[in-house]
XYZ file of C-alpha atoms in Angstrom:
758
model
C 60.473 34.892 61.441
C 62.833 31.935 61.591
C 66.583 32.025 60.860
C 66.015 29.754 57.874
C 63.484 32.226 56.416
C 65.941 35.089 56.923
C 68.653 33.093 55.117
C 66.371 32.409 52.173
C 65.392 36.078 51.902
C 69.063 37.072 52.007
C 69.910 34.613 49.254
C 67.020 35.486 46.922
C 66.099 39.160 46.309
C 62.582 40.423 46.844
C 60.310 41.383 43.930
C 60.770 45.127 44.628
C 64.555 44.705 44.682
C 64.473 42.741 41.432
C 62.435 45.416 39.686
C 64.792 48.164 40.895
C 67.851 46.518 39.317
C 68.327 47.728 35.811
C 72.116 47.435 35.490
C 73.720 44.290 34.111
C 76.171 42.483 36.358
C 79.430 41.853 34.475
C 82.028 39.137 34.923
C 85.758 39.298 34.101
C 88.528 36.740 34.556
C 91.564 37.286 36.765
C 93.838 37.394 33.707
C 91.643 39.774 31.656
C 92.825 43.198 30.491
C 90.587 46.278 30.431
C 91.639 49.302 28.366
C 89.950 52.515 29.513
C 90.690 55.714 27.571
C 94.100 54.361 26.574
C 95.033 53.215 30.111
C 95.456 49.510 30.785
C 94.083 47.851 33.942
C 94.083 44.376 35.414
C 91.024 43.050 37.227
C 91.892 42.127 40.813
C 88.439 41.063 41.929
C 84.881 42.124 42.577
C 83.055 42.939 45.780
C 79.313 43.190 45.319
C 78.995 45.403 42.222
C 82.443 47.091 42.414
C 85.426 45.899 40.359
C 88.909 46.561 41.734
C 91.280 47.498 38.896
C 95.083 47.853 39.031
C 96.934 50.116 36.607
C 99.435 48.427 34.258
C 102.068 50.553 32.487
C 104.609 49.042 30.067
C 103.765 45.534 31.323
C 104.560 46.577 34.919
C 101.983 46.578 37.719
C 101.651 50.034 39.279
C 100.651 50.890 42.841
C 97.537 52.658 41.580
C 94.062 51.217 42.004
C 90.612 52.314 40.880
C 87.119 50.933 41.372
C 84.397 50.740 38.770
C 80.810 49.698 39.373
C 78.686 47.672 36.994
C 76.809 50.857 36.132
C 80.044 52.630 35.175
C 81.295 49.613 33.212
C 78.042 49.458 31.228
C 78.206 53.190 30.496
C 81.802 52.877 29.256
C 80.859 49.957 27.018
C 77.938 51.868 25.504
C 80.189 54.851 24.683
C 82.954 52.655 23.241
C 85.557 53.805 25.803
C 86.176 50.333 27.260
C 87.864 47.393 25.526
C 88.088 43.897 27.004
C 90.729 41.235 26.241
C 90.394 37.839 27.868
C 93.375 36.034 29.560
C 95.811 38.767 28.562
C 97.680 38.942 31.874
C 98.304 35.245 32.399
C 102.048 35.387 33.010
C 102.811 31.983 31.606
C 100.595 32.499 28.573
C 102.369 35.794 27.961
C 105.704 33.995 28.238
C 104.367 31.455 25.743
C 103.403 34.214 23.285
C 106.869 35.774 23.533
C 108.428 32.470 22.494
C 106.028 32.029 19.562
C 105.098 28.725 21.185
C 101.892 27.161 19.829
C 101.268 24.997 22.911
C 97.685 25.110 24.141
C 97.935 25.269 27.940
C 94.955 27.501 28.651
C 93.113 24.676 30.436
C 95.752 24.326 33.173
C 95.676 26.148 36.530
C 98.174 28.894 37.310
C 100.371 26.639 39.526
C 100.801 24.121 36.722
C 101.528 26.923 34.227
C 104.245 28.325 36.494
C 105.876 24.924 36.853
C 105.903 24.470 33.076
C 107.424 27.935 32.577
C 110.046 27.183 35.242
C 111.113 23.932 33.570
C 111.160 25.610 30.158
C 113.396 28.409 31.469
C 115.920 25.846 32.765
C 116.096 24.202 29.332
C 116.336 27.501 27.463
C 119.156 28.755 29.697
C 121.087 25.506 29.251
C 120.840 25.739 25.450
C 121.919 29.383 25.500
C 124.983 28.540 27.590
C 125.786 25.548 25.400
C 125.845 27.549 22.131
C 127.446 30.735 23.549
C 130.811 30.952 21.735
C 131.948 33.864 23.946
C 131.482 31.949 27.218
C 134.533 30.706 29.105
C 132.822 27.355 29.669
C 130.126 25.615 27.630
C 128.335 22.646 29.269
C 127.692 19.261 27.732
C 125.148 16.594 28.690
C 127.594 14.784 30.973
C 126.565 14.404 34.655
C 129.484 16.542 35.833
C 128.706 19.423 33.460
C 124.991 19.248 34.259
C 125.734 19.449 37.990
C 128.087 22.395 37.465
C 125.466 24.179 35.360
C 122.728 23.628 37.959
C 124.944 24.987 40.767
C 125.800 28.087 38.707
C 122.210 28.834 37.699
C 120.073 27.852 40.681
C 120.516 31.202 42.423
C 119.726 33.120 39.236
C 116.676 30.939 38.595
C 115.441 31.560 42.122
C 115.733 35.299 41.529
C 113.999 34.992 38.110
C 111.038 33.143 39.631
C 110.737 35.728 42.412
C 110.841 38.674 39.983
C 108.384 37.034 37.597
C 105.721 35.771 40.009
C 106.361 37.781 43.172
C 107.179 34.724 45.306
C 109.927 32.138 45.636
C 109.743 28.618 44.327
C 108.463 26.184 46.939
C 111.070 24.168 48.956
C 112.282 20.833 47.626
C 110.820 17.454 48.519
C 111.586 15.772 51.822
C 114.043 12.933 51.189
C 115.091 10.727 54.064
C 118.755 11.177 54.937
C 119.179 14.416 52.937
C 118.878 18.084 53.762
C 115.765 19.625 52.282
C 116.376 22.314 49.634
C 115.439 25.877 50.574
C 113.949 26.309 47.104
C 113.276 23.827 44.368
C 115.847 23.180 41.617
C 116.486 20.054 39.508
C 119.094 17.381 40.042
C 121.536 16.770 37.124
C 119.734 13.607 36.031
C 116.349 15.363 36.225
C 117.609 18.222 34.060
C 118.892 15.727 31.482
C 115.419 14.135 31.341
C 113.847 17.581 30.866
C 116.230 18.400 28.016
C 115.447 15.120 26.245
C 111.711 15.633 26.677
C 111.958 19.243 25.502
C 113.856 18.189 22.379
C 111.409 15.333 21.672
C 108.453 17.772 21.550
C 110.167 20.253 19.240
C 111.272 22.765 21.908
C 107.655 23.421 22.922
C 106.220 23.979 26.393
C 103.669 21.236 25.675
C 106.464 18.792 26.627
C 105.980 19.546 30.337
C 102.191 19.207 30.473
C 101.331 17.212 33.644
C 100.509 13.573 32.942
C 99.519 12.169 36.307
C 96.752 10.150 34.689
C 99.465 8.039 33.015
C 101.181 7.116 36.274
C 101.427 3.489 37.374
C 101.656 0.202 35.505
C 98.139 -0.600 34.402
C 99.049 -3.474 32.113
C 100.109 -6.048 34.705
C 97.803 -8.788 33.429
C 99.469 -11.592 31.499
C 98.976 -11.224 27.733
C 97.437 -14.729 27.391
C 95.032 -14.079 30.246
C 94.189 -10.608 28.910
C 93.119 -12.040 25.542
C 90.763 -14.507 27.270
C 89.277 -11.775 29.484
C 88.732 -9.540 26.454
C 86.788 -12.347 24.763
C 84.544 -13.076 27.753
C 83.845 -9.582 29.102
C 81.748 -8.253 26.111
C 79.118 -10.958 26.851
C 78.120 -8.904 29.891
C 76.530 -6.259 27.600
C 74.048 -8.653 25.949
C 70.323 -9.275 26.397
C 71.032 -12.561 28.248
C 71.991 -10.288 31.197
C 74.707 -12.427 32.824
C 76.039 -11.462 36.252
C 79.653 -10.455 36.864
C 80.355 -13.734 38.649
C 79.054 -15.580 35.575
C 81.618 -13.770 33.422
C 84.374 -14.631 35.910
C 83.404 -18.312 35.771
C 83.618 -18.156 31.972
C 87.139 -16.761 32.330
C 88.070 -19.480 34.821
C 86.896 -22.232 32.451
C 88.908 -20.774 29.553
C 92.007 -20.345 31.744
C 91.716 -23.925 33.020
C 91.734 -25.177 29.426
C 94.766 -22.995 28.639
C 96.738 -24.040 31.745
C 96.250 -27.710 30.845
C 98.576 -27.106 27.871
C 101.214 -25.048 29.747
C 104.061 -26.117 32.061
C 103.493 -25.669 35.772
C 105.754 -22.595 36.077
C 103.963 -20.862 33.145
C 100.364 -21.230 34.292
C 98.350 -17.969 34.330
C 95.602 -16.813 36.665
C 93.278 -13.811 36.950
C 91.512 -12.537 40.068
C 87.789 -11.806 40.202
C 88.606 -8.178 41.026
C 90.574 -7.782 37.772
C 87.663 -9.198 35.739
C 85.149 -6.924 37.477
C 87.406 -3.957 36.794
C 87.429 -4.801 33.084
C 83.627 -5.132 33.081
C 83.205 -1.729 34.670
C 85.276 -0.200 31.877
C 82.556 -1.022 29.357
C 80.742 2.170 28.383
C 77.541 2.483 30.424
C 75.600 3.370 27.285
C 76.623 0.081 25.626
C 75.723 -1.874 28.770
C 72.286 -0.241 28.940
C 71.645 -0.700 25.203
C 72.793 -4.321 25.169
C 71.159 -5.547 28.391
C 67.901 -3.539 28.053
C 67.218 -1.672 24.794
C 68.711 1.038 22.607
C 65.776 3.396 23.073
C 65.998 3.109 26.848
C 69.720 3.865 26.694
C 69.052 6.945 24.575
C 66.398 8.202 27.006
C 68.674 7.613 29.976
C 71.907 9.064 28.620
C 70.627 11.866 26.404
C 72.332 15.079 27.711
C 69.148 17.022 28.481
C 67.496 13.964 29.959
C 70.088 13.663 32.709
C 70.313 17.420 33.189
C 73.187 19.554 31.952
C 75.499 21.162 34.482
C 74.722 24.763 33.498
C 75.255 27.329 36.247
C 75.761 30.656 34.442
C 73.215 32.754 32.547
C 73.632 32.539 28.743
C 76.038 29.600 29.120
C 73.674 27.490 26.989
C 70.521 28.499 25.164
C 68.108 26.326 23.190
C 66.255 27.560 20.110
C 63.329 26.270 18.107
C 60.376 27.591 16.115
C 56.714 26.878 16.825
C 53.620 27.549 14.724
C 50.783 29.153 16.690
C 47.579 27.133 17.038
C 45.751 30.347 16.166
C 44.657 32.174 13.028
C 45.802 35.826 13.021
C 44.400 38.688 10.941
C 46.977 40.298 8.658
C 45.880 43.891 9.138
C 46.641 46.731 11.510
C 44.536 46.748 14.654
C 43.342 50.312 14.076
C 42.281 49.468 10.519
C 40.475 46.281 11.636
C 38.357 48.181 14.127
C 37.201 50.652 11.461
C 36.609 48.028 8.769
C 32.941 47.332 7.966
C 31.582 43.860 8.589
C 31.136 43.196 4.862
C 34.871 43.582 4.164
C 36.274 41.776 7.191
C 35.932 38.382 5.536
C 38.378 39.466 2.817
C 41.226 40.124 5.265
C 43.864 37.352 4.935
C 44.406 34.960 7.843
C 47.698 33.251 8.669
C 49.209 31.155 11.446
C 52.167 33.031 12.926
C 55.515 31.377 13.615
C 57.485 32.159 16.771
C 61.237 31.610 17.055
C 62.128 31.359 20.741
C 65.468 31.109 22.566
C 65.494 30.002 26.224
C 68.338 30.122 28.736
C 68.853 26.674 30.265
C 70.316 27.900 33.570
C 67.570 30.369 34.486
C 64.724 29.149 32.210
C 64.268 32.769 31.022
C 63.223 33.594 27.465
C 66.197 35.526 26.104
C 65.230 35.637 22.415
C 61.875 36.009 20.682
C 60.826 36.709 17.091
C 57.293 36.516 15.686
C 56.529 36.463 11.963
C 53.526 35.609 9.770
C 55.968 34.031 7.320
C 57.084 30.433 7.238
C 60.316 29.592 9.111
C 63.558 30.411 7.275
C 67.200 31.052 8.044
C 66.421 34.761 8.270
C 63.723 34.280 10.928
C 66.093 31.997 12.863
C 68.830 34.645 12.643
C 66.369 37.257 13.909
C 65.578 35.067 16.909
C 69.268 34.592 17.677
C 69.972 38.294 17.302
C 67.174 39.191 19.707
C 68.967 37.120 22.360
C 71.953 39.484 22.058
C 70.168 42.859 22.260
C 68.119 44.677 24.882
C 64.381 44.058 24.434
C 63.088 46.690 26.869
C 61.504 48.743 24.070
C 59.587 45.699 22.853
C 58.342 45.056 26.385
C 57.131 48.664 26.637
C 55.413 48.370 23.246
C 53.505 45.317 24.519
C 52.486 47.156 27.703
C 54.487 44.930 30.078
C 54.757 45.925 33.716
C 58.007 44.005 34.266
C 61.336 44.729 32.510
C 63.022 42.310 30.084
C 66.776 42.579 30.860
C 67.693 39.099 29.616
C 70.287 39.341 26.842
C 73.985 38.693 26.233
C 76.413 36.568 24.233
C 75.410 32.880 24.287
C 78.061 30.317 25.079
C 76.348 27.436 23.281
C 73.325 27.396 20.980
C 71.282 24.177 20.772
C 68.875 23.688 17.856
C 67.446 20.890 15.767
C 68.714 20.046 12.288
C 65.880 21.760 10.409
C 66.458 23.895 7.295
C 65.856 27.111 9.250
C 69.030 26.455 11.280
C 71.369 25.772 8.376
C 73.577 27.797 6.002
C 73.071 31.489 6.871
C 72.177 30.675 10.479
C 75.348 28.623 10.977
C 77.390 31.475 9.512
C 75.714 33.979 11.860
C 76.557 31.737 14.834
C 80.191 31.639 13.751
C 80.489 35.384 13.121
C 78.815 36.262 16.440
C 81.644 34.431 18.258
C 79.285 31.870 19.718
C 81.090 28.636 20.513
C 79.124 25.995 18.643
C 75.734 24.709 17.568
C 74.297 21.322 18.538
C 71.815 20.188 15.899
C 69.809 17.080 16.634
C 66.467 15.844 15.390
C 65.545 14.287 18.754
C 63.432 16.837 20.702
C 64.587 15.249 23.964
C 67.974 16.860 23.330
C 66.253 20.227 23.770
C 63.861 19.468 26.602
C 63.911 22.981 28.057
C 62.518 24.716 24.967
C 60.062 21.890 24.241
C 58.654 22.170 27.767
C 58.167 25.920 27.293
C 56.186 25.420 24.073
C 53.753 23.160 25.927
C 53.080 26.062 28.285
C 53.132 28.673 25.513
C 50.060 27.072 23.907
C 48.046 28.650 26.699
C 48.146 31.973 24.786
C 46.054 30.482 21.972
C 43.303 29.176 24.233
C 42.113 32.669 25.172
C 41.184 33.750 21.630
C 38.734 32.658 18.974
C 40.248 31.198 15.843
C 42.159 28.277 17.337
C 43.404 25.677 14.882
C 43.977 23.039 17.594
C 46.617 20.348 17.208
C 44.752 18.200 14.644
C 41.688 18.113 12.409
C 40.062 15.522 14.678
C 40.385 17.801 17.697
C 39.183 20.816 15.698
C 36.066 19.069 14.413
C 33.595 21.435 12.727
C 35.168 24.535 14.230
C 35.890 27.076 11.425
C 39.198 28.573 12.568
C 39.613 31.117 9.764
C 36.054 32.406 10.048
C 36.351 32.749 13.836
C 39.716 34.588 13.712
C 39.503 37.688 15.920
C 43.046 38.785 16.823
C 45.394 40.762 14.553
C 49.059 40.041 14.039
C 49.958 43.141 16.037
C 47.843 42.005 18.996
C 49.252 38.483 18.751
C 52.739 39.952 19.133
C 51.695 42.053 22.123
C 49.917 39.217 23.923
C 52.803 36.794 23.317
C 55.376 39.246 24.693
C 53.138 40.115 27.651
C 52.698 36.421 28.477
C 56.465 35.852 28.445
C 57.538 38.959 30.377
C 54.767 39.394 32.943
C 53.464 35.844 33.388
C 56.056 33.210 32.570
C 59.104 34.998 34.028
C 57.320 35.484 37.374
C 55.778 32.027 37.544
C 57.085 29.323 39.866
C 59.155 26.877 37.801
C 59.518 23.213 38.730
C 62.926 23.026 37.043
C 64.166 25.762 39.405
C 62.834 24.056 42.552
C 59.940 26.486 42.794
C 61.906 29.667 42.072
C 60.874 32.047 39.302
C 62.939 32.525 36.125
C 63.139 36.282 36.786
C 64.445 35.760 40.313
C 66.928 33.113 39.152
C 68.261 35.474 36.465
C 68.696 38.243 39.047
C 70.479 35.870 41.446
C 72.816 34.175 38.960
C 73.604 37.307 36.928
C 74.720 39.090 40.107
C 76.594 36.050 41.404
C 78.278 34.828 38.219
C 78.195 38.017 36.124
C 77.428 38.343 32.426
C 79.792 38.584 29.510
C 79.577 41.770 27.483
C 77.040 41.576 24.670
C 78.283 41.803 21.073
C 78.985 45.317 19.844
C 77.026 47.017 17.068
C 79.836 46.201 14.623
C 79.789 42.509 15.570
C 76.004 42.406 15.190
C 76.216 44.040 11.766
C 78.865 41.571 10.583
C 77.020 38.561 11.970
C 73.413 39.442 11.106
C 73.688 42.041 8.346
C 73.813 41.414 4.616
C 77.115 40.862 2.804
C 78.051 42.172 -0.628
C 81.154 43.144 -2.626
C 81.900 46.031 -4.970
C 84.809 47.653 -6.776
C 85.439 51.111 -5.313
C 85.087 53.878 -7.895
C 84.992 57.669 -7.715
C 81.487 57.451 -6.236
C 82.787 55.202 -3.479
C 80.737 52.075 -2.830
C 77.342 52.014 -4.530
C 74.792 49.685 -2.964
C 71.031 49.456 -3.453
C 71.028 52.821 -5.229
C 72.894 54.592 -2.391
C 76.407 56.026 -2.501
C 78.863 55.597 0.400
C 82.125 57.545 0.306
C 84.797 59.033 2.579
C 88.426 60.188 2.531
C 89.565 56.873 4.020
C 87.714 54.964 1.306
C 89.544 56.964 -1.392
C 92.848 55.899 0.198
C 91.681 52.309 0.071
C 90.627 52.724 -3.567
C 94.103 53.951 -4.553
C 95.624 50.810 -3.021
C 93.155 48.263 -4.376
C 92.648 49.635 -7.918
C 90.031 47.334 -9.508
C 89.988 44.752 -6.706
C 86.558 44.323 -5.092
C 86.049 44.845 -1.361
C 83.596 43.068 0.903
C 81.194 45.149 2.960
C 78.295 44.625 5.370
C 74.908 46.376 5.353
C 72.946 46.891 8.568
C 69.239 46.465 7.639
C 68.194 48.591 10.624
C 70.088 51.701 9.471
C 71.406 52.317 5.958
C 73.218 55.453 7.113
C 76.586 53.645 7.053
C 78.195 50.414 5.894
C 81.164 48.418 7.195
C 83.903 47.920 4.589
C 86.264 45.024 5.348
C 89.872 46.242 4.996
C 92.415 43.621 3.832
C 94.954 42.658 6.472
C 97.881 44.066 4.471
C 96.344 47.558 4.348
C 95.270 48.044 7.966
C 98.506 49.829 8.934
C 98.510 52.199 5.932
C 98.796 55.910 6.713
C 95.348 57.443 6.759
C 93.679 54.157 7.789
C 95.647 53.280 10.912
C 93.686 54.186 14.025
C 90.453 54.813 12.127
C 89.272 51.218 11.846
C 86.645 49.582 14.001
C 88.284 46.208 14.410
C 89.115 45.165 10.847
C 86.364 47.263 9.222
C 86.064 50.843 8.042
C 82.812 52.701 8.786
C 81.683 54.625 5.677
C 78.606 56.858 5.832
C 76.245 57.594 2.972
C 77.001 60.673 0.873
C 75.127 63.628 2.305
C 74.007 61.352 5.169
C 70.681 61.012 3.325
C 70.131 57.378 4.377
C 70.615 57.932 8.102
C 67.851 56.223 10.077
C 66.313 54.603 7.002
C 65.701 50.860 7.213
C 66.272 48.448 4.369
C 62.539 47.713 4.100
C 61.666 51.358 3.744
C 64.348 51.902 1.133
C 63.500 48.862 -0.981
C 59.765 49.454 -0.863
C 60.374 52.990 -2.146
C 61.991 51.513 -5.257
C 59.670 51.192 -8.214
C 61.458 48.047 -9.416
C 60.892 46.295 -6.080
C 57.192 47.143 -5.987
C 56.712 45.869 -9.537
C 58.528 42.650 -8.647
C 56.340 42.230 -5.552
C 53.168 42.610 -7.608
C 54.410 40.094 -10.170
C 55.241 37.578 -7.427
C 51.841 38.066 -5.803
C 50.096 37.701 -9.172
C 51.500 34.195 -9.658
C 50.486 33.142 -6.150
C 53.765 33.645 -4.245
C 53.674 36.227 -1.472
C 56.761 38.422 -1.618
C 58.581 38.022 1.681
C 59.557 41.657 2.028
C 56.016 42.981 2.279
C 53.256 42.024 -0.148
C 50.981 42.977 2.760
C 52.098 46.378 3.945
C 50.528 45.893 7.329
C 53.239 43.357 8.121
C 55.766 46.153 7.777
C 53.993 48.760 9.881
C 52.670 46.563 12.698
C 55.007 47.103 15.602
C 57.749 48.450 13.299
C 58.612 51.415 15.493
C 58.970 49.255 18.591
C 61.170 46.813 16.708
C 63.469 49.593 15.522
C 63.797 51.020 19.033
C 64.566 47.566 20.421
C 66.986 46.772 17.616
C 65.023 43.684 16.640
C 64.672 42.254 13.154
C 61.416 42.512 11.237
C 63.010 41.551 7.941
C 62.094 38.521 5.895
C 64.726 39.210 3.245
C 67.276 36.416 2.974
C 70.870 36.885 1.900
C 70.044 35.324 -1.480
C 67.198 37.775 -2.092
C 69.329 40.712 -0.959
C 72.114 39.698 -3.354
C 69.548 39.442 -6.175
C 68.190 42.961 -5.640
C 71.643 44.409 -5.065
C 72.958 42.932 -8.325
C 69.856 43.998 -10.263
C 69.983 47.607 -9.059
C 73.739 47.768 -9.570
C 73.312 46.553 -13.155
C 70.758 49.315 -13.798
C 73.178 51.834 -12.320
C 75.960 50.754 -14.684
C 73.583 50.924 -17.647
C 72.427 54.410 -16.698
C 75.779 55.998 -15.867
C 78.367 54.151 -17.955
C 79.488 55.598 -21.301
C 78.584 53.650 -24.484
C 81.196 51.105 -25.522
C 82.560 51.789 -29.069
C 84.799 49.399 -30.995
C 88.488 50.263 -31.246
C 88.389 49.873 -35.071
C 85.384 51.574 -36.749
C 83.073 49.205 -38.610
C 82.321 50.022 -42.229
C 80.063 48.727 -44.957
C 78.424 45.381 -44.440
C 80.343 44.725 -41.193
C 77.940 46.963 -39.287
C 75.417 44.556 -37.659
C 72.869 47.262 -36.844
C 72.267 50.881 -35.985
C 73.713 52.274 -32.732
C 71.383 54.527 -30.764
C 72.669 56.228 -27.578
C 70.221 58.018 -25.323
C 71.463 60.586 -22.830
C 70.273 59.991 -19.237
C 67.514 62.330 -18.139
C 68.469 65.016 -15.714
C 66.947 64.244 -12.266
C 64.111 66.393 -11.048
C 64.070 68.118 -7.685
C 61.403 65.700 -6.437
C 62.695 63.366 -3.734
C 60.565 60.360 -2.808
C 59.283 59.809 0.683
C 61.867 58.301 3.018
C 59.375 55.832 4.389
C 58.049 54.652 1.064
C 54.893 53.427 2.770
C 52.352 56.051 1.647
C 53.035 56.140 -2.099
C 50.466 54.738 -4.528
C 51.024 51.371 -6.130
C 49.351 52.347 -9.428
C 51.127 53.465 -12.546
C 50.600 57.176 -11.782
C 53.456 57.392 -9.275
C 55.908 60.207 -9.918
C 58.865 58.363 -8.409
C 61.922 57.857 -10.600
C 63.470 54.428 -11.128
C 66.641 55.633 -9.334
C 67.049 57.740 -6.237
C 68.439 61.256 -6.485
C 71.442 60.172 -4.415
C 72.720 58.334 -7.462
C 73.314 61.623 -9.343
C 75.294 63.682 -6.854
C 78.169 64.271 -9.248
C 77.414 66.706 -12.095
C 80.137 65.314 -14.345
C 77.966 62.213 -14.834
C 75.171 64.174 -16.479
């Protein structure tokens, strides 16, 4: 075995090592703060999988150190005992926050930040001394007073820098003929320049941002010559394709004509180097488009075409949806096998749509959602959400031999500008704290995901019922009649192809390495940011609604949510509506957004999860129940679904019940979406059910002045609501009959928990 082979094996883990790693490798910045069980720690560094943490008490670093492994960090995150705050311990940024300074200096290195803080402290101390009426001497801006002030403060400033940063300021510059300063401090004239600059920028630290790129006189060309050069240089970016020396000769001809009209001592000249420098300043894209063609310039300078500098997992993901070239049977696999041949032709066939998210750095599939419905914002949101949650349960459901540990918070999401990636999807991207979205209709801007879809078509070629890419290619092949795979099996085979085949296949974009191995290497080397919490996922991907809190608490979709904290909030808000979020995976609790002014109220302080209050359902009767199960158990929803199906429109929530049950348990365990309900549809059902609730439980409205005689427009009839029976409908709502003989009531028994309403 050669040394080079040993080096490669040391750099890239073996397959057995990769399969044994189940813990996520985390990454924290040097200025980040970790709060563990109320104790604050600063991250000193990481060796292999161990983080070195230093205790911080009352903003002072303590001589107490602990180590935490990635496994321990992940366990603390899952139990909610660990909180992470980025860039909290940057000394200069903390100094900036104390001064209420809005300067954005987060892009500068620590040395530059310290220099800015040092200059700012000199200016602040001078202003304090100047306005101190109790001082025996107050300096002015005269050279003598500035020198006296510097001599009186330089020792104190040296001590301040040492106490603040743990080291002295570097020695002064070497100046010929002068003694070098032991530590750096400004000359009187330098301090006067700082004070003027500080005052010009409104007493903000932004005044001392380094500006080395502005050094030097770059406008040395004569104004007359510069105007001639500016006229001749743009001709270089034209389809005549002149050379640089041709442009210089054009400039020489124009200057010769100009000098003929000027006196001898005023003649102007320009060197060939200066002209070439101006030509090179033309944007390369404009040069390529002008000299060759616009399309060639786009192909050459498109970001994906030249390769993005992405080195960390989840730094950039690309998303798109793709319609399978395969007809799938909309029926459970077990039911299809038992169905007689005479009835199989009546089973509906559909082409499934897959929403896929791929990590550009490792080429791993981090998000996947399959639906028999057409693409929508909800299916796109489900695909994005799957990139942020663990998909191990889905891999087990599909029978995969390899794990699927690829998930986290994306840094950048790249999509096209289609309708599925608008409105609700954009809002979900914003609420999930993802940086930005890059819509573009050119597929070359998303070359990574487009290349995967070309490979993904291989799944369709192994089954009967292919639709092929066009009618010409399909010919006389009857795709619907030849359909042989159910939707459930399509999901399993697609997941199995991704997890067991694609992730362990040599990838040309990774120089022959596998996506799985690249994820293992980069995630351990660079670390992964913590995935969004359950609260963040609910806010970003749940359904939003608003209600006025009453004595029943918050009533949503026929369920009552109440708590002691909510009653405190009700007393403060009176008839003002509150916003809340519903998690479609579990209706056991909702998140109520607490207004900023009420977050410190007694009884609420310390009980909030971020800015939201967790309120559970009364009696905890909705715990573990999904939104689909709850809505399908409602008689009104089933009647609406039948009406929609009767007019030819398939109800998205589940006109075919098999779409709900196929793989539903695996999706719930994996925390993946199987919902086709959009925010607009959810708001419609929520408003409709809430209106029925008000009609059923509100008292009749009588006029303040009784009507008499002919003023009475009609006869008032008030019917008392029927007392609920002891029958409680099935929590799943999947096995009840759809005919008119159902015994289910229009409203759930949870609506009548308070006897005074009867």
